[in-house]
PDB file of C-alpha atoms in Angstrom:
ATOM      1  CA  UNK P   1      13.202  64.219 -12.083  1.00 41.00           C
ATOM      2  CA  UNK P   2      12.109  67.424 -10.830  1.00 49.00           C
ATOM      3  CA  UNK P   3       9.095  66.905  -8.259  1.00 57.00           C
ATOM      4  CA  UNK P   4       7.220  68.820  -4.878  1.00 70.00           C
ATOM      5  CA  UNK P   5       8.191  66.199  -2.937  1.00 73.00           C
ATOM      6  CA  UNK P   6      10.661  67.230   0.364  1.00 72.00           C
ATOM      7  CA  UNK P   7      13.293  64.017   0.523  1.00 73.00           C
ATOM      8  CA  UNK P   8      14.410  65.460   3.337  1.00 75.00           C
ATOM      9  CA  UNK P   9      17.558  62.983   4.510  1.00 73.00           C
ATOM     10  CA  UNK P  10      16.912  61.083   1.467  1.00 73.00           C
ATOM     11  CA  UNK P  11      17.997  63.903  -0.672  1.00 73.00           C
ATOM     12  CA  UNK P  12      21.267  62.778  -1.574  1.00 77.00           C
ATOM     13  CA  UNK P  13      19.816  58.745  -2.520  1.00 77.00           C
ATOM     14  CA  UNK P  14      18.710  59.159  -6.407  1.00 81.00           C
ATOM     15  CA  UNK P  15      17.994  55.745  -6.821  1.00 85.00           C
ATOM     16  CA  UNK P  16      15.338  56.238  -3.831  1.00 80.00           C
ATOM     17  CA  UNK P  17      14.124  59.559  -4.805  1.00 80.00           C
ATOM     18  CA  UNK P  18      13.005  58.299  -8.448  1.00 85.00           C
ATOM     19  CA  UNK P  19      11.302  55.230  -6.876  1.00 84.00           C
ATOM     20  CA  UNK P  20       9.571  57.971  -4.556  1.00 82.00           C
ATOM     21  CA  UNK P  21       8.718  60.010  -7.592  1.00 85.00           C
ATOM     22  CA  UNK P  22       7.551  57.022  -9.396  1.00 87.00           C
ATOM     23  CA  UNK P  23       5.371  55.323  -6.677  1.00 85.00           C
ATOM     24  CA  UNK P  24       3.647  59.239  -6.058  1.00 86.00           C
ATOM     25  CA  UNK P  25       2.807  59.915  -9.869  1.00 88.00           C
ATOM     26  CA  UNK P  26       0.944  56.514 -10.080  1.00 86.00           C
ATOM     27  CA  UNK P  27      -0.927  57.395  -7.029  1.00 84.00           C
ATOM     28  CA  UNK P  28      -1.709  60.436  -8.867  1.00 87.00           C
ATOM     29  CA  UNK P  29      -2.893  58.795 -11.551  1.00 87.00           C
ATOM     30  CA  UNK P  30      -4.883  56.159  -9.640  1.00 82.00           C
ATOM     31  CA  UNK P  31      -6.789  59.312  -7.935  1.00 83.00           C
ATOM     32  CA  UNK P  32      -7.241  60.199 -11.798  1.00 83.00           C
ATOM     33  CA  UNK P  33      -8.582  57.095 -12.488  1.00 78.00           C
ATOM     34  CA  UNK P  34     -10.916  57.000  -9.595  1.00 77.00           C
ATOM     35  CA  UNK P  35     -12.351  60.333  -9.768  1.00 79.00           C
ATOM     36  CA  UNK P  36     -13.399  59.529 -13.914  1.00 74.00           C
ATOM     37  CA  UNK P  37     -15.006  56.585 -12.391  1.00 75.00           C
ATOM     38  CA  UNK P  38     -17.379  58.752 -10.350  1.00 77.00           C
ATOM     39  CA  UNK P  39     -18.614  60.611 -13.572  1.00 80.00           C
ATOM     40  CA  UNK P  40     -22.297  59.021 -14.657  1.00 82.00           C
ATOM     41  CA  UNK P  41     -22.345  60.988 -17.429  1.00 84.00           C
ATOM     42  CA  UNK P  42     -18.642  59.305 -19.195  1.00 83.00           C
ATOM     43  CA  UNK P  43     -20.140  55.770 -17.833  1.00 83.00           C
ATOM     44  CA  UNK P  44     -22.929  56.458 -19.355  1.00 86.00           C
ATOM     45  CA  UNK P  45     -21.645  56.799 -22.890  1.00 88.00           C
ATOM     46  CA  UNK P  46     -19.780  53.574 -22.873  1.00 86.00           C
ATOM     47  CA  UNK P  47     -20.618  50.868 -25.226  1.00 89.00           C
ATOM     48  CA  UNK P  48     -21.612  47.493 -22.827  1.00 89.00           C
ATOM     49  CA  UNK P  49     -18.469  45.854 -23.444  1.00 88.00           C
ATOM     50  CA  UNK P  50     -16.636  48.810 -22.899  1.00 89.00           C
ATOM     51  CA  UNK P  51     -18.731  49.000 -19.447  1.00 89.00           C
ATOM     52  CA  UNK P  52     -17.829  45.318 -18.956  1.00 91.00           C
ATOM     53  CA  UNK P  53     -14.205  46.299 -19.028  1.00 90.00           C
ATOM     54  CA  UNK P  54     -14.378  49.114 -17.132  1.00 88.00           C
ATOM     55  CA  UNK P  55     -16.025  47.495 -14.832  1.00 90.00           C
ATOM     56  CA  UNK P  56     -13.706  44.492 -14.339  1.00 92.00           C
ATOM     57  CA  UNK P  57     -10.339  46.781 -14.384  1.00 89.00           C
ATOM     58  CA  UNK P  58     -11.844  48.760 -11.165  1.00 88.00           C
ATOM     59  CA  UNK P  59     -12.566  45.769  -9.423  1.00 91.00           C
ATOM     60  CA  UNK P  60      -9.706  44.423  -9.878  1.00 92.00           C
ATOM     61  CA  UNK P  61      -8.050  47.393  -9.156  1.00 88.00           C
ATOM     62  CA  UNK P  62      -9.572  47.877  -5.609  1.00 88.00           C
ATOM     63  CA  UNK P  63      -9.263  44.375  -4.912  1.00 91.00           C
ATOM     64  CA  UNK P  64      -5.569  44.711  -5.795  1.00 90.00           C
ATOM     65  CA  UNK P  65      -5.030  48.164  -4.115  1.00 88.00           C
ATOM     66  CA  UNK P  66      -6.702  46.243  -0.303  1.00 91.00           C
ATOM     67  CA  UNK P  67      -4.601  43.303  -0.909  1.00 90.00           C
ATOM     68  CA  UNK P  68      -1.351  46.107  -1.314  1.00 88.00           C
ATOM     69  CA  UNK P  69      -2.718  47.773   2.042  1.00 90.00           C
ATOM     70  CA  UNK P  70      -3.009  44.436   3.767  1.00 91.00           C
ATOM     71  CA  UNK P  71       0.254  43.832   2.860  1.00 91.00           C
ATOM     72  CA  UNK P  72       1.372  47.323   4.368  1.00 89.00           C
ATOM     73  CA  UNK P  73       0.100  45.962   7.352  1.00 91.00           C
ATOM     74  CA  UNK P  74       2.038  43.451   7.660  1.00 92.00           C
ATOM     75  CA  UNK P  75      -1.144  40.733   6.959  1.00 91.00           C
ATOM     76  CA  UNK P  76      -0.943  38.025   4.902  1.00 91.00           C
ATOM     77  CA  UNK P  77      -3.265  38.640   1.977  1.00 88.00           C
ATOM     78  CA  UNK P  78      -3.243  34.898   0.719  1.00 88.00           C
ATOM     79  CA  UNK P  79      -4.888  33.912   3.954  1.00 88.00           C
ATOM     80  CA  UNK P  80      -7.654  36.808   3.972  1.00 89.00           C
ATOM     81  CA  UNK P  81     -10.962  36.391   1.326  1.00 92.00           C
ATOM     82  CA  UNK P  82      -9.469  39.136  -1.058  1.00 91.00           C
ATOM     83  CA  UNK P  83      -7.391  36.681  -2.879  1.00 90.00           C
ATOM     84  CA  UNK P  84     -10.335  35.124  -3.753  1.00 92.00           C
ATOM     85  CA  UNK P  85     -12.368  38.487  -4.526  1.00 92.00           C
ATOM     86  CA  UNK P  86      -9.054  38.623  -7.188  1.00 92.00           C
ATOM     87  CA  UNK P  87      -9.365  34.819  -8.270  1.00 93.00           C
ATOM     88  CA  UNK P  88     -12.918  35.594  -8.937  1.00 94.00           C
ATOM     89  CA  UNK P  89     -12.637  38.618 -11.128  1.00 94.00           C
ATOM     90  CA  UNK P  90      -9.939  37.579 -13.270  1.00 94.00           C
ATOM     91  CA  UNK P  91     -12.508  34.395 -14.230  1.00 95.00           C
ATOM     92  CA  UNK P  92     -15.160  37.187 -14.876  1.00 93.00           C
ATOM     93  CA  UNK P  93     -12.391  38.391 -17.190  1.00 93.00           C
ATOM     94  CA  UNK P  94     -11.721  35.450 -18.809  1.00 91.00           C
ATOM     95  CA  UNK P  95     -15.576  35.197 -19.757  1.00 89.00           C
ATOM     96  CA  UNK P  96     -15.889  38.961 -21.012  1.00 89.00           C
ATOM     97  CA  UNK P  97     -12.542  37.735 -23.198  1.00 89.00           C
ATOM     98  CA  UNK P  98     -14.519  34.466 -24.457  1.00 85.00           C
ATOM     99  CA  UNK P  99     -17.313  36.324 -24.879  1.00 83.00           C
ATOM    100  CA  UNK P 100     -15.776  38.471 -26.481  1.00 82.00           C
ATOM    101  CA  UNK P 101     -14.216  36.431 -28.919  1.00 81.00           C
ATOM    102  CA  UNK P 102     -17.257  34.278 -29.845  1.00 72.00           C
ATOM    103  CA  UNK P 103     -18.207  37.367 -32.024  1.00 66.00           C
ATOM    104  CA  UNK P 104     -15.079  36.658 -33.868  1.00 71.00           C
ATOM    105  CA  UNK P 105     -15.015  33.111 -34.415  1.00 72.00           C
ATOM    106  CA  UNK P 106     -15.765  31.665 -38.037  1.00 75.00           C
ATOM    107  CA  UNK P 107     -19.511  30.894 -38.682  1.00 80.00           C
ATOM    108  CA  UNK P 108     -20.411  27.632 -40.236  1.00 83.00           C
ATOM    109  CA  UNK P 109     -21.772  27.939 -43.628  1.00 86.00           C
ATOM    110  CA  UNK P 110     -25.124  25.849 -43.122  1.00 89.00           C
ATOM    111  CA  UNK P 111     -26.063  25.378 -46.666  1.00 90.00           C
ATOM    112  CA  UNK P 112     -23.090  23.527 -47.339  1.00 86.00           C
ATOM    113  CA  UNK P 113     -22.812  22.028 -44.284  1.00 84.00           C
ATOM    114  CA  UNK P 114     -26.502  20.567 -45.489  1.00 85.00           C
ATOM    115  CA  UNK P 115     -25.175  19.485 -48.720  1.00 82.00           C
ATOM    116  CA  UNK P 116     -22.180  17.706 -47.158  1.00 80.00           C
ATOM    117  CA  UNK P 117     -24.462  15.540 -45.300  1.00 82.00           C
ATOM    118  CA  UNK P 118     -27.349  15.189 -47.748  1.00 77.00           C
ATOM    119  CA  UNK P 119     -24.464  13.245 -50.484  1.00 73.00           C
ATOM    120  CA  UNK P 120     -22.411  12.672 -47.754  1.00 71.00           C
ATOM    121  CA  UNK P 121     -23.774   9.763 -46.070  1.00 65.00           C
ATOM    122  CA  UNK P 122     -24.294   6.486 -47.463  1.00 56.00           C
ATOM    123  CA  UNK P 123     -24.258   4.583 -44.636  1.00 55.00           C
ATOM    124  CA  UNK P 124     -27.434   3.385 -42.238  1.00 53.00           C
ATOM    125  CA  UNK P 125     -27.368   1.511 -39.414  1.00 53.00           C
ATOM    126  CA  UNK P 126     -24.556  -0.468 -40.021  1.00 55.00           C
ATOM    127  CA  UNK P 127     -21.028  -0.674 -41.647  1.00 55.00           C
ATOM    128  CA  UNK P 128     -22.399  -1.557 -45.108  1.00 57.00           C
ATOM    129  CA  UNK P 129     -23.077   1.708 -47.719  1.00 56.00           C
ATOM    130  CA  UNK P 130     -26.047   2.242 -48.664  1.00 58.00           C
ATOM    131  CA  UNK P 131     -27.024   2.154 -52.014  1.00 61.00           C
ATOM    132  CA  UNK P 132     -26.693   5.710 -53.737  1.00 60.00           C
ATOM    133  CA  UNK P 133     -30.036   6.869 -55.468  1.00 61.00           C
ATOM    134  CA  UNK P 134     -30.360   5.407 -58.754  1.00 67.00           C
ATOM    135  CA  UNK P 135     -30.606   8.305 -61.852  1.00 68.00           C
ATOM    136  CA  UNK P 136     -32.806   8.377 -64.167  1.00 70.00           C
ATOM    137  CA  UNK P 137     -30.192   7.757 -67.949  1.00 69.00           C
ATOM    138  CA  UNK P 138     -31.147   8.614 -71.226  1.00 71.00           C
ATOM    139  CA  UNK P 139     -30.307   6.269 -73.979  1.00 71.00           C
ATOM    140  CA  UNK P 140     -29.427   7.047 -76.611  1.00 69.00           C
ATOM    141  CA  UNK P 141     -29.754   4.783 -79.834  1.00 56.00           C
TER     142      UNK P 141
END
């Protein structure tokens, strides 16, 4: 992997140098990420669900990217309130996913939901069946 970086005394340690090169390009592409999220005008043409999930994926991603630094630090993270700035948005995503989903779950058909129930039930207050309507029969002779 061919990159700018200068390994220095860490030039002859592959295994190192590609975890170096690995860790920089998704920095890179977290700065990518970032910078598209200060555009109004590509936020703007989002559909809301789309914003929803945008939204949720950069909070998260923050949250996650402090909790990294903390750790850097040489804090514990667990004991600080970010863990539960990241409990909290992954149970915003869990609602954006049922949400979601509700727009995919089978509808009840009501009209024959109506005529289950209308020759359906026999029964009134008690155990006992009610008697069914009586028809109306032609004789014939």
């Amino acid at each position: 992997m061919e990159s700018d970086i200068d390994f220095g005394d860490l030039r002859d340690d592959k295994l190192i140098q590609q975890k170096l090169t690995n860790f920089h390009n998704s920095v890179q592409k977290i700065g990518k990420i970032v910078e598209l999220s200060s555009n109004p005008d590509l936020y703007e043409k989002l559909t809301t669900k789309e914003k929803v999930d945008f939204d949720l994926f950069m909070a998260y991603t923050l949250n996650t990217l402090f909790w990294l630094y903390m750790k850097t630090k040489g804090e514990d993270p667990n004991k600080s309130e970010i863990k539960n700035q990241l409990n909290r948005v992954k149970e915003y995503m869990v609602k954006a996913k049922d949400a979601n989903d509700k727009a995919h779950r089978p509808r009840v058909n009501q009209a024959a939901a109506a005529r289950f129930i209308k020759h359906g039930i026999h029964y009134k207050d008690g155990d006992e069946p009610e008697e069914p309507p009586v028809k109306k029969m032609k004789l014939s002779d």
